[in-house]
PDB file of C-alpha atoms in Angstrom:
ATOM      1  CA  GLN A 227     175.518 145.738 134.861  1.00  0.00           C
ATOM      2  CA  LYS A 228     178.353 144.958 132.428  1.00  0.00           C
ATOM      3  CA  GLU A 229     180.136 148.142 133.467  1.00  0.00           C
ATOM      4  CA  ALA A 230     179.747 147.294 137.155  1.00  0.00           C
ATOM      5  CA  GLN A 231     181.218 143.834 136.609  1.00  0.00           C
ATOM      6  CA  ALA A 232     184.107 145.209 134.547  1.00  0.00           C
ATOM      7  CA  TYR A 233     184.763 147.812 137.261  1.00  0.00           C
ATOM      8  CA  GLN A 234     184.683 145.149 140.000  1.00  0.00           C
ATOM      9  CA  GLU A 235     187.180 143.032 138.041  1.00  0.00           C
ATOM     10  CA  LEU A 236     189.460 146.051 137.600  1.00  0.00           C
ATOM     11  CA  VAL A 237     189.295 146.897 141.319  1.00  0.00           C
ATOM     12  CA  THR A 238     190.005 143.264 142.239  1.00  0.00           C
ATOM     13  CA  GLN A 239     192.942 143.153 139.825  1.00  0.00           C
ATOM     14  CA  GLN A 240     194.344 146.441 141.164  1.00  0.00           C
ATOM     15  CA  ASN A 241     194.418 144.925 144.656  1.00  0.00           C
ATOM     16  CA  GLU A 242     195.849 141.564 143.657  1.00  0.00           C
ATOM     17  CA  GLY A 243     199.312 142.454 144.995  1.00  0.00           C
ATOM     18  CA  ALA A 244     198.106 144.288 148.109  1.00  0.00           C
ATOM     19  CA  GLY A 245     200.336 143.576 151.089  1.00  0.00           C
ATOM     20  CA  LYS A 246     203.076 142.064 148.891  1.00  0.00           C
ATOM     21  CA  THR A 247     206.478 143.631 148.297  1.00  0.00           C
ATOM     22  CA  LEU A 248     208.636 142.820 145.280  1.00  0.00           C
ATOM     23  CA  LEU A 249     212.331 143.552 144.825  1.00  0.00           C
ATOM     24  CA  LEU A 250     213.432 144.168 141.240  1.00  0.00           C
ATOM     25  CA  ILE A 251     217.157 143.804 140.618  1.00  0.00           C
ATOM     26  CA  GLU A 252     217.784 145.338 137.182  1.00  0.00           C
ATOM     27  CA  SER A 253     220.017 148.115 135.871  1.00  0.00           C
ATOM     28  CA  ASN A 254     218.026 149.014 132.739  1.00  0.00           C
ATOM     29  CA  VAL A 255     216.061 152.122 133.769  1.00  0.00           C
ATOM     30  CA  LYS A 256     213.367 151.710 131.090  1.00  0.00           C
ATOM     31  CA  VAL A 257     212.703 148.152 132.270  1.00  0.00           C
ATOM     32  CA  GLN A 258     212.671 149.322 135.900  1.00  0.00           C
ATOM     33  CA  ASN A 259     210.125 152.058 135.196  1.00  0.00           C
ATOM     34  CA  SER A 260     207.913 149.919 133.004  1.00  0.00           C
ATOM     35  CA  LEU A 261     207.729 147.027 135.466  1.00  0.00           C
ATOM     36  CA  ARG A 262     207.328 149.307 138.479  1.00  0.00           C
ATOM     37  CA  GLU A 263     204.323 151.089 136.959  1.00  0.00           C
ATOM     38  CA  ARG A 264     202.611 147.892 135.815  1.00  0.00           C
ATOM     39  CA  LEU A 265     203.214 146.106 139.133  1.00  0.00           C
ATOM     40  CA  LYS A 266     202.136 149.116 141.213  1.00  0.00           C
ATOM     41  CA  GLY A 267     198.943 149.098 139.165  1.00  0.00           C
ATOM     42  CA  LEU A 268     198.258 145.617 140.560  1.00  0.00           C
ATOM     43  CA  GLY A 269     198.799 146.804 144.123  1.00  0.00           C
ATOM     44  CA  TYR A 270     202.352 145.559 144.701  1.00  0.00           C
ATOM     45  CA  ARG A 271     204.925 147.616 146.561  1.00  0.00           C
ATOM     46  CA  VAL A 272     207.997 147.608 144.297  1.00  0.00           C
ATOM     47  CA  LEU A 273     211.549 148.120 145.539  1.00  0.00           C
ATOM     48  CA  ILE A 274     214.273 148.557 142.931  1.00  0.00           C
ATOM     49  CA  THR A 275     218.031 148.285 142.913  1.00  0.00           C
ATOM     50  CA  SER A 276     220.458 148.108 140.028  1.00  0.00           C
ATOM     51  CA  ASN A 277     223.108 146.495 142.208  1.00  0.00           C
ATOM     52  CA  PRO A 278     222.720 142.714 142.704  1.00  0.00           C
ATOM     53  CA  VAL A 279     225.114 142.681 145.677  1.00  0.00           C
ATOM     54  CA  ARG A 280     223.081 145.369 147.446  1.00  0.00           C
ATOM     55  CA  GLY A 281     219.824 143.568 146.595  1.00  0.00           C
ATOM     56  CA  LEU A 282     221.023 140.255 148.020  1.00  0.00           C
ATOM     57  CA  ALA A 283     222.486 141.980 151.080  1.00  0.00           C
ATOM     58  CA  ARG A 284     218.957 142.958 152.124  1.00  0.00           C
ATOM     59  CA  PHE A 285     218.344 139.264 152.841  1.00  0.00           C
ATOM     60  CA  SER A 286     221.585 138.414 154.639  1.00  0.00           C
ATOM     61  CA  ASP A 287     221.575 137.727 158.362  1.00  0.00           C
ATOM     62  CA  LEU A 288     217.834 138.081 158.748  1.00  0.00           C
ATOM     63  CA  ASP A 289     216.453 137.706 162.236  1.00  0.00           C
ATOM     64  CA  PRO A 290     213.538 135.217 162.147  1.00  0.00           C
ATOM     65  CA  ALA A 291     211.390 137.852 163.879  1.00  0.00           C
ATOM     66  CA  GLU A 292     212.089 140.401 161.119  1.00  0.00           C
ATOM     67  CA  GLU A 293     209.761 140.844 158.202  1.00  0.00           C
ATOM     68  CA  LEU A 294     211.222 139.840 154.852  1.00  0.00           C
ATOM     69  CA  PRO A 295     212.458 142.736 152.707  1.00  0.00           C
ATOM     70  CA  ALA A 296     210.378 141.324 149.820  1.00  0.00           C
ATOM     71  CA  HIS A 297     207.956 138.477 149.166  1.00  0.00           C
ATOM     72  CA  CYS A 298     209.493 137.793 145.745  1.00  0.00           C
ATOM     73  CA  VAL A 299     212.657 138.920 143.946  1.00  0.00           C
ATOM     74  CA  LEU A 300     212.755 139.660 140.221  1.00  0.00           C
ATOM     75  CA  PHE A 301     216.188 139.375 138.581  1.00  0.00           C
ATOM     76  CA  GLY A 302     216.547 141.149 135.229  1.00  0.00           C
ATOM     77  CA  SER A 303     219.280 140.286 132.776  1.00  0.00           C
ATOM     78  CA  ALA A 304     218.358 143.047 130.285  1.00  0.00           C
ATOM     79  CA  GLY A 305     220.844 145.434 131.851  1.00  0.00           C
ATOM     80  CA  LEU A 306     222.797 143.166 134.183  1.00  0.00           C
ATOM     81  CA  GLY A 307     223.514 140.239 131.868  1.00  0.00           C
ATOM     82  CA  ARG A 308     225.398 137.418 133.600  1.00  0.00           C
ATOM     83  CA  GLU A 309     225.411 139.350 136.879  1.00  0.00           C
ATOM     84  CA  ALA A 310     221.676 138.659 137.105  1.00  0.00           C
ATOM     85  CA  LEU A 311     222.231 134.923 136.589  1.00  0.00           C
ATOM     86  CA  LYS A 312     224.955 134.881 139.229  1.00  0.00           C
ATOM     87  CA  ALA A 313     222.726 136.752 141.708  1.00  0.00           C
ATOM     88  CA  PHE A 314     219.782 134.431 140.964  1.00  0.00           C
ATOM     89  CA  GLU A 315     221.990 131.400 141.635  1.00  0.00           C
ATOM     90  CA  GLU A 316     223.327 132.927 144.856  1.00  0.00           C
ATOM     91  CA  PHE A 317     219.755 133.701 145.943  1.00  0.00           C
ATOM     92  CA  ALA A 318     218.747 130.078 145.213  1.00  0.00           C
ATOM     93  CA  HIS A 319     221.527 128.751 147.449  1.00  0.00           C
ATOM     94  CA  GLY A 320     221.371 131.366 150.223  1.00  0.00           C
ATOM     95  CA  GLU A 321     220.626 130.275 153.766  1.00  0.00           C
ATOM     96  CA  PHE A 322     217.793 132.793 154.164  1.00  0.00           C
ATOM     97  CA  THR A 323     216.635 132.887 150.543  1.00  0.00           C
ATOM     98  CA  ARG A 324     216.626 129.356 149.139  1.00  0.00           C
ATOM     99  CA  GLU A 325     212.910 128.920 149.860  1.00  0.00           C
ATOM    100  CA  LEU A 326     211.825 132.398 148.765  1.00  0.00           C
ATOM    101  CA  PRO A 327     210.076 132.999 145.421  1.00  0.00           C
ATOM    102  CA  ALA A 328     212.121 134.482 142.591  1.00  0.00           C
ATOM    103  CA  ILE A 329     211.764 135.119 138.871  1.00  0.00           C
ATOM    104  CA  LEU A 330     214.690 135.421 136.460  1.00  0.00           C
ATOM    105  CA  PHE A 331     214.112 137.406 133.263  1.00  0.00           C
ATOM    106  CA  VAL A 332     216.622 135.882 130.872  1.00  0.00           C
ATOM    107  CA  MET A 333     217.725 136.834 127.376  1.00  0.00           C
ATOM    108  CA  ASP A 334     218.147 134.234 124.615  1.00  0.00           C
ATOM    109  CA  LYS A 335     221.929 134.510 124.602  1.00  0.00           C
ATOM    110  CA  LEU A 336     222.093 133.763 128.353  1.00  0.00           C
ATOM    111  CA  GLU A 337     219.424 131.075 128.564  1.00  0.00           C
ATOM    112  CA  ARG A 338     221.897 128.207 128.131  1.00  0.00           C
ATOM    113  CA  HIS A 339     223.821 129.471 131.177  1.00  0.00           C
ATOM    114  CA  VAL A 340     220.865 129.082 133.550  1.00  0.00           C
ATOM    115  CA  ASN A 341     221.199 126.060 135.812  1.00  0.00           C
ATOM    116  CA  PRO A 342     217.956 124.096 135.217  1.00  0.00           C
ATOM    117  CA  ASN A 343     218.173 122.687 138.763  1.00  0.00           C
ATOM    118  CA  LEU A 344     217.435 126.181 140.093  1.00  0.00           C
ATOM    119  CA  ILE A 345     214.002 126.297 138.430  1.00  0.00           C
ATOM    120  CA  ASN A 346     211.371 124.716 140.655  1.00  0.00           C
ATOM    121  CA  SER A 347     208.049 125.382 142.365  1.00  0.00           C
ATOM    122  CA  HIS A 348     209.228 128.689 143.869  1.00  0.00           C
ATOM    123  CA  ARG A 349     211.750 129.883 141.267  1.00  0.00           C
ATOM    124  CA  MET A 350     211.023 130.415 137.589  1.00  0.00           C
ATOM    125  CA  GLN A 351     212.535 131.963 134.530  1.00  0.00           C
ATOM    126  CA  LEU A 352     210.800 134.055 131.909  1.00  0.00           C
ATOM    127  CA  LYS A 353     212.303 134.662 128.514  1.00  0.00           C
ATOM    128  CA  ILE A 354     212.906 138.204 127.273  1.00  0.00           C
ATOM    129  CA  PRO A 355     211.040 139.835 125.571  1.00  0.00           C
ATOM    130  CA  ILE A 356     208.551 139.581 128.396  1.00  0.00           C
ATOM    131  CA  LYS A 357     204.803 139.844 128.098  1.00  0.00           C
ATOM    132  CA  PHE A 358     203.431 141.380 131.271  1.00  0.00           C
ATOM    133  CA  LYS A 359     200.694 138.756 131.511  1.00  0.00           C
ATOM    134  CA  HIS A 360     203.447 136.145 132.013  1.00  0.00           C
ATOM    135  CA  VAL A 361     204.964 138.193 134.843  1.00  0.00           C
ATOM    136  CA  GLN A 362     201.523 138.552 136.400  1.00  0.00           C
ATOM    137  CA  ARG A 363     200.745 134.837 136.084  1.00  0.00           C
ATOM    138  CA  GLY A 364     204.169 133.931 137.490  1.00  0.00           C
ATOM    139  CA  LEU A 365     203.665 136.156 140.518  1.00  0.00           C
ATOM    140  CA  ARG A 366     200.202 134.725 141.097  1.00  0.00           C
ATOM    141  CA  LYS A 367     201.639 131.221 141.034  1.00  0.00           C
ATOM    142  CA  LEU A 368     204.698 131.891 143.201  1.00  0.00           C
ATOM    143  CA  LEU A 369     202.815 133.993 145.760  1.00  0.00           C
ATOM    144  CA  ASN A 370     199.692 131.793 145.765  1.00  0.00           C
ATOM    145  CA  ILE A 371     197.417 134.608 144.636  1.00  0.00           C
ATOM    146  CA  GLU A 372     194.072 133.615 143.202  1.00  0.00           C
ATOM    147  CA  LYS A 373     193.276 135.080 139.805  1.00  0.00           C
ATOM    148  CA  PRO A 374     190.554 137.703 140.178  1.00  0.00           C
ATOM    149  CA  VAL A 375     187.296 136.430 138.769  1.00  0.00           C
ATOM    150  CA  ALA A 376     184.397 138.711 137.951  1.00  0.00           C
ATOM    151  CA  ALA A 377     180.888 137.323 137.957  1.00  0.00           C
ATOM    152  CA  VAL A 378     180.213 136.932 134.257  1.00  0.00           C
ATOM    153  CA  THR A 379     176.940 135.741 132.785  1.00  0.00           C
ATOM    154  CA  ASP A 380     176.785 133.859 129.507  1.00  0.00           C
ATOM    155  CA  ALA A 381     175.053 136.851 127.898  1.00  0.00           C
ATOM    156  CA  ASN A 382     177.986 139.213 128.447  1.00  0.00           C
ATOM    157  CA  LYS A 383     180.856 136.742 128.628  1.00  0.00           C
ATOM    158  CA  ASP A 384     182.297 137.727 125.241  1.00  0.00           C
ATOM    159  CA  SER A 385     182.174 141.477 125.933  1.00  0.00           C
ATOM    160  CA  THR A 386     183.861 141.418 129.359  1.00  0.00           C
ATOM    161  CA  PRO A 387     187.439 142.689 129.157  1.00  0.00           C
ATOM    162  CA  ASN A 388     190.088 140.094 129.940  1.00  0.00           C
ATOM    163  CA  PRO A 389     193.350 141.532 131.335  1.00  0.00           C
ATOM    164  CA  ASP A 390     195.222 138.394 130.248  1.00  0.00           C
ATOM    165  CA  GLU A 391     194.467 138.943 126.558  1.00  0.00           C
ATOM    166  CA  GLY A 392     195.894 141.265 123.970  1.00  0.00           C
ATOM    167  CA  SER A 393     199.243 142.892 123.571  1.00  0.00           C
ATOM    168  CA  ASN A 394     200.654 143.651 126.970  1.00  0.00           C
ATOM    169  CA  SER A 395     204.395 143.496 126.758  1.00  0.00           C
ATOM    170  CA  VAL A 396     206.248 145.305 129.502  1.00  0.00           C
ATOM    171  CA  ASP A 397     206.929 148.381 127.371  1.00  0.00           C
ATOM    172  CA  PRO A 398     206.965 148.545 123.589  1.00  0.00           C
ATOM    173  CA  ASP A 399     209.892 150.985 123.657  1.00  0.00           C
ATOM    174  CA  VAL A 400     212.073 148.811 125.880  1.00  0.00           C
ATOM    175  CA  GLN A 401     214.586 146.777 123.929  1.00  0.00           C
ATOM    176  CA  PHE A 402     216.073 143.719 125.622  1.00  0.00           C
ATOM    177  CA  ASP A 403     219.288 143.427 123.598  1.00  0.00           C
TER     178      ASP A 403
END
């Protein structure tokens, strides 16, 4: 029974992003690959570009009848530095994007350059180094996704695996310098 519950939780977690598309704007290939694999494992469709201008262009002049290119945009400053901050700010002020969810991954040295007025109920920042559980929780919050809950009895509560615990940084080999 424990195995069945753990399997059901895993299946539920793997489908948590089903039907949702994310756009990652980041030039660091290791970060791109690490995030793509982890997010795909949750069921998200992940689009990637290393060019912030090209990423933002996907949202310009949208016809209201068109489907959005992505449900949430992830801006990475690991490879892009200040370009990511500039793109995040432009996204926050854009006619077609100001209400869309976005996450900015920001390094310590750039954190003071982030406009705090841009962080609100549908835009957040996460500090690098990133733990994947924080990315996952942020996406759940911004996209209004319920956390998968497995039916756990008191007898096996302590032995049920919890995906939000443990070491789960994006990739131990990825350096965010």
